[in-house]
Short mmCIF file of C-alpha atoms and ligand atoms in Angstrom, two decimals:
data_model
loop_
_atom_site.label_atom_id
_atom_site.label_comp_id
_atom_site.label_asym_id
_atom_site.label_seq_id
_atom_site.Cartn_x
_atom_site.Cartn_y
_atom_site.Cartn_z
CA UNK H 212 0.00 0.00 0.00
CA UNK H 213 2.66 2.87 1.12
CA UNK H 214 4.23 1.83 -1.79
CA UNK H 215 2.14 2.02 -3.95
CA UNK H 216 1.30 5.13 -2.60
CA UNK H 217 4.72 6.33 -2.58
CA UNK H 218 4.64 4.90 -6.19
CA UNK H 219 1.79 7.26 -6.74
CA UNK H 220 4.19 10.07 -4.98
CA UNK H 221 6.69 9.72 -7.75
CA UNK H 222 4.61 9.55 -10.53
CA UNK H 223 2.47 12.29 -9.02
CA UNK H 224 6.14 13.85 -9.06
CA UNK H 225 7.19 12.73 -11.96
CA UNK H 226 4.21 13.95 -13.83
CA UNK H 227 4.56 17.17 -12.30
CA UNK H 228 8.02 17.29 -13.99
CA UNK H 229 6.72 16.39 -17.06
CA UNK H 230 3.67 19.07 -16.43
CA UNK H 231 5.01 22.00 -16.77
CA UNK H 232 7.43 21.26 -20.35
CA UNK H 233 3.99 20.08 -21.60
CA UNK H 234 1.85 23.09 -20.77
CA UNK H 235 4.75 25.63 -21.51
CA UNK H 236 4.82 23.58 -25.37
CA UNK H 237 1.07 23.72 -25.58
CA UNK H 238 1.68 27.48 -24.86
CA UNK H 239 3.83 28.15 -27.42
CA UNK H 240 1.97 26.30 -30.04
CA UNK H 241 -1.15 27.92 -28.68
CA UNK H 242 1.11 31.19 -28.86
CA UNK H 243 2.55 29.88 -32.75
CA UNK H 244 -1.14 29.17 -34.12
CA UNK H 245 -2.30 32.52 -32.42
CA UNK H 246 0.55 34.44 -34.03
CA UNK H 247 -0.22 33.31 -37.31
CA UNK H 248 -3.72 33.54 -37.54
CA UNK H 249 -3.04 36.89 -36.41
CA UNK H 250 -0.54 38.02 -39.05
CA UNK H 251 -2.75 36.31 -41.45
CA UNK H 252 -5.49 38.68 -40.65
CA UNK H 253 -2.95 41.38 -40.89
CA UNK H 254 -1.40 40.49 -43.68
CA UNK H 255 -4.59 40.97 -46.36
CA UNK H 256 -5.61 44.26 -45.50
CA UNK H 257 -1.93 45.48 -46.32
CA UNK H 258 -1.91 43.12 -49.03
CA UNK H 259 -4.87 44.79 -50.40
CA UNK H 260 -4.22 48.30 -48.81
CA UNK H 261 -1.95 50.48 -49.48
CA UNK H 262 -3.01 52.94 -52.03
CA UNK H 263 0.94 51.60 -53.15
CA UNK H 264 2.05 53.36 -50.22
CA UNK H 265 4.39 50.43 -49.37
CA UNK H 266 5.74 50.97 -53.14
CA UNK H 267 5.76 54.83 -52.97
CA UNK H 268 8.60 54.29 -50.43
CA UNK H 269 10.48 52.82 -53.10
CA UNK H 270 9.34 54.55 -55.86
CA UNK H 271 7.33 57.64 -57.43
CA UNK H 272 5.17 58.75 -59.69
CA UNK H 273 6.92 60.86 -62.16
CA UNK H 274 5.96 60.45 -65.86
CA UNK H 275 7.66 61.90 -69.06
CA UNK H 276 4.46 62.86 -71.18
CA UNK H 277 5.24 62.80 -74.72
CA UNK H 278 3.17 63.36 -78.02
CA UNK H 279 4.12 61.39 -81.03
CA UNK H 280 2.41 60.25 -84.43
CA UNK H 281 -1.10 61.62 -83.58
CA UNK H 282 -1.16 60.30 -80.09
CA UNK H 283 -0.68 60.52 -76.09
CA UNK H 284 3.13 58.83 -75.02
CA UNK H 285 3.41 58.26 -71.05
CA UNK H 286 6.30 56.53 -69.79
CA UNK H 287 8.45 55.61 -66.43
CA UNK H 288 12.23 54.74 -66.06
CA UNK H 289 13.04 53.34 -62.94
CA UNK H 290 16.69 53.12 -62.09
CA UNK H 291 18.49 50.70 -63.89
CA UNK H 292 15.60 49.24 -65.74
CA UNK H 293 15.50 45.23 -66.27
CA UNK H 294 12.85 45.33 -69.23
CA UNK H 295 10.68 47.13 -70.85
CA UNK H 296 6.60 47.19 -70.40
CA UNK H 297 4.07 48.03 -72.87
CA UNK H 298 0.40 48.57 -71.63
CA UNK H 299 -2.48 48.67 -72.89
CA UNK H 300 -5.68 50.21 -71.78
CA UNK H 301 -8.87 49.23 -72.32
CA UNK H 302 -11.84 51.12 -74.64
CA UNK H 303 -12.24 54.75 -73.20
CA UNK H 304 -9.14 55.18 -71.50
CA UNK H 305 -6.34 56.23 -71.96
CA UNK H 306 -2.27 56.14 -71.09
CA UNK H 307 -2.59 58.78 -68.53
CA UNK H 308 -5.33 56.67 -66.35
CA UNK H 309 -1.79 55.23 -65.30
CA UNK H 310 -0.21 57.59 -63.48
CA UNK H 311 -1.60 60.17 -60.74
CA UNK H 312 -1.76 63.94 -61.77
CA UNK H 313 1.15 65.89 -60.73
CA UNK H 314 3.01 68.67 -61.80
CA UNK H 315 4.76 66.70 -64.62
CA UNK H 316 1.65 65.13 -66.37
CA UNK H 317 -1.84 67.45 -65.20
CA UNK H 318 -4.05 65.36 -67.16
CA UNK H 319 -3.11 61.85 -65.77
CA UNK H 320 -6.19 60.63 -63.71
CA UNK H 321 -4.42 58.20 -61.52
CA UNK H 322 -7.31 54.68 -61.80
CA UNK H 323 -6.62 52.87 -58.77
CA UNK H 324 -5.80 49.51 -60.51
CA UNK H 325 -3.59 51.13 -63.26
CA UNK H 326 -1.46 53.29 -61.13
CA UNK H 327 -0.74 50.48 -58.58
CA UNK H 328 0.79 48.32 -61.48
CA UNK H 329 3.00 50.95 -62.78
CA UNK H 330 4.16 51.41 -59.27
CA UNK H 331 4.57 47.54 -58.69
CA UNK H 332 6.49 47.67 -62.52
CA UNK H 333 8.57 50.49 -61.20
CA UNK H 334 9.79 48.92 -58.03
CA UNK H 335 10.47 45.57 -59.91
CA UNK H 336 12.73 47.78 -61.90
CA UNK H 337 10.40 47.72 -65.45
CA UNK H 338 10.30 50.92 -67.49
CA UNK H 339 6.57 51.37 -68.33
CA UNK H 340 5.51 52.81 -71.61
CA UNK H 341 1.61 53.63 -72.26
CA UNK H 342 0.33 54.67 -75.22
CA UNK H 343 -3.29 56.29 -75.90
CA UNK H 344 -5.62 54.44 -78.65
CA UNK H 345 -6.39 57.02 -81.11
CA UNK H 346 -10.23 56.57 -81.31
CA UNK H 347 -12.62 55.02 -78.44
CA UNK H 348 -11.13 51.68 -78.48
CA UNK H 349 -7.66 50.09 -80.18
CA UNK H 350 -8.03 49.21 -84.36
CA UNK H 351 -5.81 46.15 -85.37
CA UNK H 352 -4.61 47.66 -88.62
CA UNK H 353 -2.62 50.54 -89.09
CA UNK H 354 -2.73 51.48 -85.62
CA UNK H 355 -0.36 48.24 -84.82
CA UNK H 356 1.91 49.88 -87.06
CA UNK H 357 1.74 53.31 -85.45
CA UNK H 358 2.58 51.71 -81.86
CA UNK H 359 5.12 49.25 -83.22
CA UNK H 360 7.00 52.41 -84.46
CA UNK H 361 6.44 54.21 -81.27
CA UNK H 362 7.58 51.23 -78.73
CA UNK H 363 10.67 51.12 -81.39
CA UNK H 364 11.72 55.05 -81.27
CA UNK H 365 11.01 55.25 -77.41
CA UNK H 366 13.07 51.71 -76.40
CA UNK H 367 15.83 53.37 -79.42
CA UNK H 368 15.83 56.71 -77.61
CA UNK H 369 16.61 55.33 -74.10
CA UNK H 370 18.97 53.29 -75.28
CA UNK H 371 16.86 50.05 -73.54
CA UNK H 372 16.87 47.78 -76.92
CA UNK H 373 18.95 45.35 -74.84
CA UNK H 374 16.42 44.57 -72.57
CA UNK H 375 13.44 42.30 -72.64
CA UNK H 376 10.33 43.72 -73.95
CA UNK H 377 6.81 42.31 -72.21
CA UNK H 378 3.38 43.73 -72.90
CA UNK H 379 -0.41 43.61 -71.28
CA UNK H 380 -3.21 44.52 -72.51
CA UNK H 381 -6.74 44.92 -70.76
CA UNK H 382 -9.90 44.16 -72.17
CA UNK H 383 -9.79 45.63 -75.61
CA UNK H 384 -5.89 46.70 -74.96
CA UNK H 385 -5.82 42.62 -74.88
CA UNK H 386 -7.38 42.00 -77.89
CA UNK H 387 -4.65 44.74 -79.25
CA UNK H 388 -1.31 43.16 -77.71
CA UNK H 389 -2.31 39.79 -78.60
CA UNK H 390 -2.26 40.95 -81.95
CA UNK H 391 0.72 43.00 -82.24
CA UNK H 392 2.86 40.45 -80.15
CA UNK H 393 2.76 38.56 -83.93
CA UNK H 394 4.54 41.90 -85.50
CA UNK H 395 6.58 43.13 -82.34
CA UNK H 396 9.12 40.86 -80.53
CA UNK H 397 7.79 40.37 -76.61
CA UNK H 398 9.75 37.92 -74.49
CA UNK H 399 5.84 37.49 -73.15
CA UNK H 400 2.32 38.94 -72.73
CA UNK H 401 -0.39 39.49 -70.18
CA UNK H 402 -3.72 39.36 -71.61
CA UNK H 403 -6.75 40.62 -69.02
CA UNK H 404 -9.78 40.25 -69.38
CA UNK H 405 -9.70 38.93 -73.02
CA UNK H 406 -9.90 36.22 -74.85
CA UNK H 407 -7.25 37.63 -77.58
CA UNK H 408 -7.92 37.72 -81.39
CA UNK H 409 -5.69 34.62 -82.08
CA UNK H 410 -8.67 33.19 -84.07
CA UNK H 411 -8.22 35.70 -86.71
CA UNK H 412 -4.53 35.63 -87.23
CA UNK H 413 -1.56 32.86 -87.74
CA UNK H 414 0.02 32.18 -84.32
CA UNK H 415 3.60 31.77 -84.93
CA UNK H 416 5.46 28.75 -83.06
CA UNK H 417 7.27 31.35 -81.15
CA UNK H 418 5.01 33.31 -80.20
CA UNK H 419 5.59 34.67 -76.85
CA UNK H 420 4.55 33.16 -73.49
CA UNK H 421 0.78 34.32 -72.59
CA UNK H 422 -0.71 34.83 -69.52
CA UNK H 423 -4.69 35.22 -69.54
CA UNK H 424 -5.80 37.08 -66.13
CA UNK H 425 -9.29 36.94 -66.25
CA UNK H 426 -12.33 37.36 -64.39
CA UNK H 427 -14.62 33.55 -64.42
CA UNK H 428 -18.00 35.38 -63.65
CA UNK H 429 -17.51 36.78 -67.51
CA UNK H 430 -18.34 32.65 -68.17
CA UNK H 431 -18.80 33.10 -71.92
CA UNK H 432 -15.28 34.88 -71.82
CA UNK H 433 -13.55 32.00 -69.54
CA UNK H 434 -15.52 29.37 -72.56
CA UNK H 435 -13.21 31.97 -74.97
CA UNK H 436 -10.14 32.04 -73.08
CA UNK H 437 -10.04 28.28 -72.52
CA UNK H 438 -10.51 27.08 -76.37
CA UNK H 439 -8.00 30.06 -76.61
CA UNK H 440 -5.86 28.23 -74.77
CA UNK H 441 -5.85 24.96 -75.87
CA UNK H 442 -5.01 25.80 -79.32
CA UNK H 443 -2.16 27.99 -78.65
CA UNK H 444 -0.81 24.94 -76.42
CA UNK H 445 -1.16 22.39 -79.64
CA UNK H 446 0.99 25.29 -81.02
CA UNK H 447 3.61 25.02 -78.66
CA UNK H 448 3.31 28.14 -77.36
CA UNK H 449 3.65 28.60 -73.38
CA UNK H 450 0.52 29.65 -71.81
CA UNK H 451 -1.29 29.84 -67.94
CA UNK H 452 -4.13 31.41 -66.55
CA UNK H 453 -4.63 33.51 -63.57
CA UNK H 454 -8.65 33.90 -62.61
CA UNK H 455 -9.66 36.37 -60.36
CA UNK H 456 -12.46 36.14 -57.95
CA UNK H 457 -15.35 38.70 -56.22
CA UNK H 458 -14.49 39.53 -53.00
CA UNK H 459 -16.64 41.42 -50.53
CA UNK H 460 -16.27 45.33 -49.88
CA UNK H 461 -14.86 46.19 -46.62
CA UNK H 462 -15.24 49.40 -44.80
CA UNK H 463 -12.01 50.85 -45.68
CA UNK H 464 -11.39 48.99 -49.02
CA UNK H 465 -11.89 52.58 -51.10
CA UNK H 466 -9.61 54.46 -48.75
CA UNK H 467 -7.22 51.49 -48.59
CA UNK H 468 -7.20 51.77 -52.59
CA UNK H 469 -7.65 55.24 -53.68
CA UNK H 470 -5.64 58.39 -53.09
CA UNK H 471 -7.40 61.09 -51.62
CA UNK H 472 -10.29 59.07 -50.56
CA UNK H 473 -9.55 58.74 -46.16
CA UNK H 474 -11.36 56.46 -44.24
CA UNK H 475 -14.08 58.41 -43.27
CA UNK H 476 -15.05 58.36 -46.46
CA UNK H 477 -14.75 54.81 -47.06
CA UNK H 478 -16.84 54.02 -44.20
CA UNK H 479 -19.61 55.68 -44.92
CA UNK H 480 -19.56 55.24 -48.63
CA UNK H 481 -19.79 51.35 -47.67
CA UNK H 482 -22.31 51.88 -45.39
CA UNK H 483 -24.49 53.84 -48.05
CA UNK H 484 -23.74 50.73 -50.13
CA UNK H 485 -25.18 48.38 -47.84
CA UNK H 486 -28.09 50.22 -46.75
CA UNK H 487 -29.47 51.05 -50.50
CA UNK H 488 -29.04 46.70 -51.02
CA UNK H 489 -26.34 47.15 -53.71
CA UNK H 490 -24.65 44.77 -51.38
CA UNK H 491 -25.65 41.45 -50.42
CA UNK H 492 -25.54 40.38 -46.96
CA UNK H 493 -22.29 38.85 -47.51
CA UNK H 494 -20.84 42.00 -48.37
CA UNK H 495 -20.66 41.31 -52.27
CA UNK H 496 -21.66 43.84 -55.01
CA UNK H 497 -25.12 42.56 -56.07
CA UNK H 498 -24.33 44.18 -59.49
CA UNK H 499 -21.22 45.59 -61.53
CA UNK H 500 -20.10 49.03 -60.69
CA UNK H 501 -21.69 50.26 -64.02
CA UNK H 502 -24.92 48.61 -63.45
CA UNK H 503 -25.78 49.54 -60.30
CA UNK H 504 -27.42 53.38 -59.50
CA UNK H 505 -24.83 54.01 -56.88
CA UNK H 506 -23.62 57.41 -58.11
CA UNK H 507 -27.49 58.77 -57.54
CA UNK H 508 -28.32 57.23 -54.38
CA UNK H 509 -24.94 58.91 -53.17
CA UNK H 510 -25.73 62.27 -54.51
CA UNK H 511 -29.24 62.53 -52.44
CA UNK H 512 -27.35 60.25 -49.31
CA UNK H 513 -24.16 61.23 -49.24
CA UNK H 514 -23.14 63.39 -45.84
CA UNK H 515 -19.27 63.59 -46.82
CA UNK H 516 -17.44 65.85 -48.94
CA UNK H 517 -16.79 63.69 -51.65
CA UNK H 518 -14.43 64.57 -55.19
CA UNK H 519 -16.37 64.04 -57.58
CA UNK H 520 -13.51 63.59 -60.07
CA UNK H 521 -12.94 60.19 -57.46
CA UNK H 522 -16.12 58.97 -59.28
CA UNK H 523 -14.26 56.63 -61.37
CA UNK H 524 -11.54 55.60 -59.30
CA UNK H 525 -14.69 54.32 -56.77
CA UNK H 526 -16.37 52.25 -59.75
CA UNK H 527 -13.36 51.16 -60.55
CA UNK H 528 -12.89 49.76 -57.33
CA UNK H 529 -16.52 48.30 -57.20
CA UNK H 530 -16.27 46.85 -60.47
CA UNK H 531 -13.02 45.37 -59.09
CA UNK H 532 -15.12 43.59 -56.16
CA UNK H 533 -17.86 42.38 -58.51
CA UNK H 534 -14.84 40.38 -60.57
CA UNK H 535 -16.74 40.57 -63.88
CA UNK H 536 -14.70 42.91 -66.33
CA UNK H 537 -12.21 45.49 -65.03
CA UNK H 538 -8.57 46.16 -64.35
CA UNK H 539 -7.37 44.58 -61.81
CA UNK H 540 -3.61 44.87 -59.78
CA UNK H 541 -4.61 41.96 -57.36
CA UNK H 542 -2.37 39.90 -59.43
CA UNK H 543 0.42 41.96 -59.73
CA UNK H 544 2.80 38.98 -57.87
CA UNK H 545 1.47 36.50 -60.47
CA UNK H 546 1.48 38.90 -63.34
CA UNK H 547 5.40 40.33 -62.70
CA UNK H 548 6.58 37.04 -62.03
CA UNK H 549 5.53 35.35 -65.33
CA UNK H 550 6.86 38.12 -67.29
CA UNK H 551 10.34 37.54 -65.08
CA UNK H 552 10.30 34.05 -65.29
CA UNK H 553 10.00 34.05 -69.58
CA UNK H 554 12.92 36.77 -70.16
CA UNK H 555 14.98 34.77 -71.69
C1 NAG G 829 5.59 58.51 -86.56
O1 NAG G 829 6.21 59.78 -86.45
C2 NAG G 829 7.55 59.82 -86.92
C3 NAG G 829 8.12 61.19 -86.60
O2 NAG G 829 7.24 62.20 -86.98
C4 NAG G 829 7.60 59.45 -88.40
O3 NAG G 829 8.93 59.45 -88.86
C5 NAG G 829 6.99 58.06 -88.56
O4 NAG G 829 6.94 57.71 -89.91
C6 NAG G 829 5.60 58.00 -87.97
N1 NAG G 829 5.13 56.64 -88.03
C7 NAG G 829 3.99 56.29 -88.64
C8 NAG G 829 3.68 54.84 -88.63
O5 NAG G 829 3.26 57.08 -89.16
C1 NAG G 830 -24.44 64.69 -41.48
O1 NAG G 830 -23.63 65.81 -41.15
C2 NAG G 830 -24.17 66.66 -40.17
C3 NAG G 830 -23.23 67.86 -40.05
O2 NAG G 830 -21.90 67.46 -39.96
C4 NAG G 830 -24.33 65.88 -38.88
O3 NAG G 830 -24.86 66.72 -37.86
C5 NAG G 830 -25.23 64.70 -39.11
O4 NAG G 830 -25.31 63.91 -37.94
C6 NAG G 830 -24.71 63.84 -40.25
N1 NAG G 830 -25.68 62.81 -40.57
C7 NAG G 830 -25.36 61.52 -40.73
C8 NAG G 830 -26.47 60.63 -41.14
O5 NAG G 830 -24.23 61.10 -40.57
#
């Protein structure tokens, strides 16, 4: 009996001994899974915040604006440039929807999405080169010649014709690269939100590397991009797809996003949002940007100063959350590192 109890006594001990490593381990890994659910949380706002502010530390927004052959030239050296990046904007913009207005380029409108992957291109160490369509939206004939000459004379003039040359185009700007990557030499392409306009012209064997970022809720265009896709692999030609998803507007998403929008702002624009229904109880846009009465019901609601040249840069933003057809910088990792990975 006592010694058994004693027994007892020592394992009581013993276990005591063994006691406290195990709760100080469960601790930590309590601690560990804490930690990284935390930093998790943290890390999407920033990873969706920053209006680029993490990038404007490294870099800044200071275009040369040029006008050549009947059209609007914007461009961006960063220092000691790596390649060379064309882009492409969809119908009704325009190259200076890239950068924000400043002193240098007064027009430039600054689009959330646009600007944010010129900065990301900048502090990757591309030179960015934008172009303005002529009309409304790009034409595949002589306007691939005009651009080809002007991508030639501007990569001539800063002495960059030793570096790669990569290209994307959005939406129509899409349709447009895809083409002239048959007549201009790319190391490879980012098509967004387009299917390209391969069916209408001979695909080369080497033509360059493409990368379709698109948007799935756009089905019929996913159908597009996918037979798209198929044929330029029986071609031989290296291709991958990036598709980008809805996600649901947070309070602070706009002033995370958009220069000179703050968070009081935001909030309340959200909150307008959600009280007029344009957003399900999930927080998801009901409708796209453009479909959806928002600017209206803000005018009569609205109880903050708001700039009404921000307008765009907000639709933008809630076209961006609705995932059917806009620009999008979300993908900026995915996007930069295809064009670095094909450079050779
Ligand atoms: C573009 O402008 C330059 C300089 O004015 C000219 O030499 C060139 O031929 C033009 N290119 C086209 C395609 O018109
Ligand atoms: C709107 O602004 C006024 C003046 O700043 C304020 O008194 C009022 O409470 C605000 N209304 C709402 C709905 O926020």
């Amino acid at each position: 009996m006592l010694r058994s109890r004693s027994r007892l006594g020592q394992q009581w001990n013993s276990m005591q001994h063994y006691r406290f490593p195990v709760v100080f381990t469960s601790l930590i890994i309590i601690l560990l899974i804490y930690t990284f659910s935390v930093s998790k949380d943290e890390q999407e706002p920033t990873s969706l915040n920053h209006k680029g502010i993490s990038l404007q530390s490294l870099v800044e927004l200071n275009p040369t604006v040029e006008f050549r052959n009947g059209t609007n030239v914007i461009s961006q050296l960063p220092y000691s440039p790596k390649a060379v990046l064309f882009l492409a904007h969809g119908c009704n913009g325009k190259a200076a929807n890239f950068w924000d207005k400043s002193p240098g380029c007064p027009n430039c409108v600054g689009l959330p999405e646009e600007r944010l992957i010129v900065l990301h291109a900048l502090a990757r160490k591309f030179a960015v080169l934008a172009v303005s369509s002529v009309g409304r939206c790009w034409t595949l004939g002589d306007e691939k010649v005009i651009v080809k000459g002007i991508i030639g004379w501007w990569v001539e003039k800063n002495n960059l014709g030793k570096v790669p040359l990569v290209a994307l185009g959005a939406s129509a700007g899409g349709y447009f690269v895809s083409a002239l990557a048959n007549d201009v030499k790319f190391s490879s392409i980012v098509v967004m939100i387009a299917e390209g306009v391969f069916e209408r012209m001979d695909v080369p064997k080497n033509y360059p590397p493409t990368l379709f970022v698109h948007m799935p809720k756009d089905r019929r265009r996913m159908r597009l991009i996918g037979e798209n896709m198929e044929a330029l692999r029986q071609k031989g030609v290296d291709v991958a797809e990036v598709k980008c998803m809805e996600f649901p507007l947070t309070p602070y998403l706009l002033s995370d996003r958009i220069p000179g929008i703050d968070d009081a702002i935001s909030f309340e624009l959200v909150e307008l949002l959600h009280k007029e229904g344009f957003v399900d109880e999930n927080g998801f846009m009901r409708k796209d940007g453009r479909a959806t009465r928002w600017k209206e019901a803000l005018k009569e609601r609205i109880n903050v100063s708001l700039d009404k040249n921000k307008l765009d840069h907000i639709q933008e933003e809630l076209n961006l959350a609705f995932a059917y057809h806009e620009m999008t910088s979300l993908q900026n990792e995915e996007i930069f590192n295809w064009f670095e990975s094909h450079m050779k």
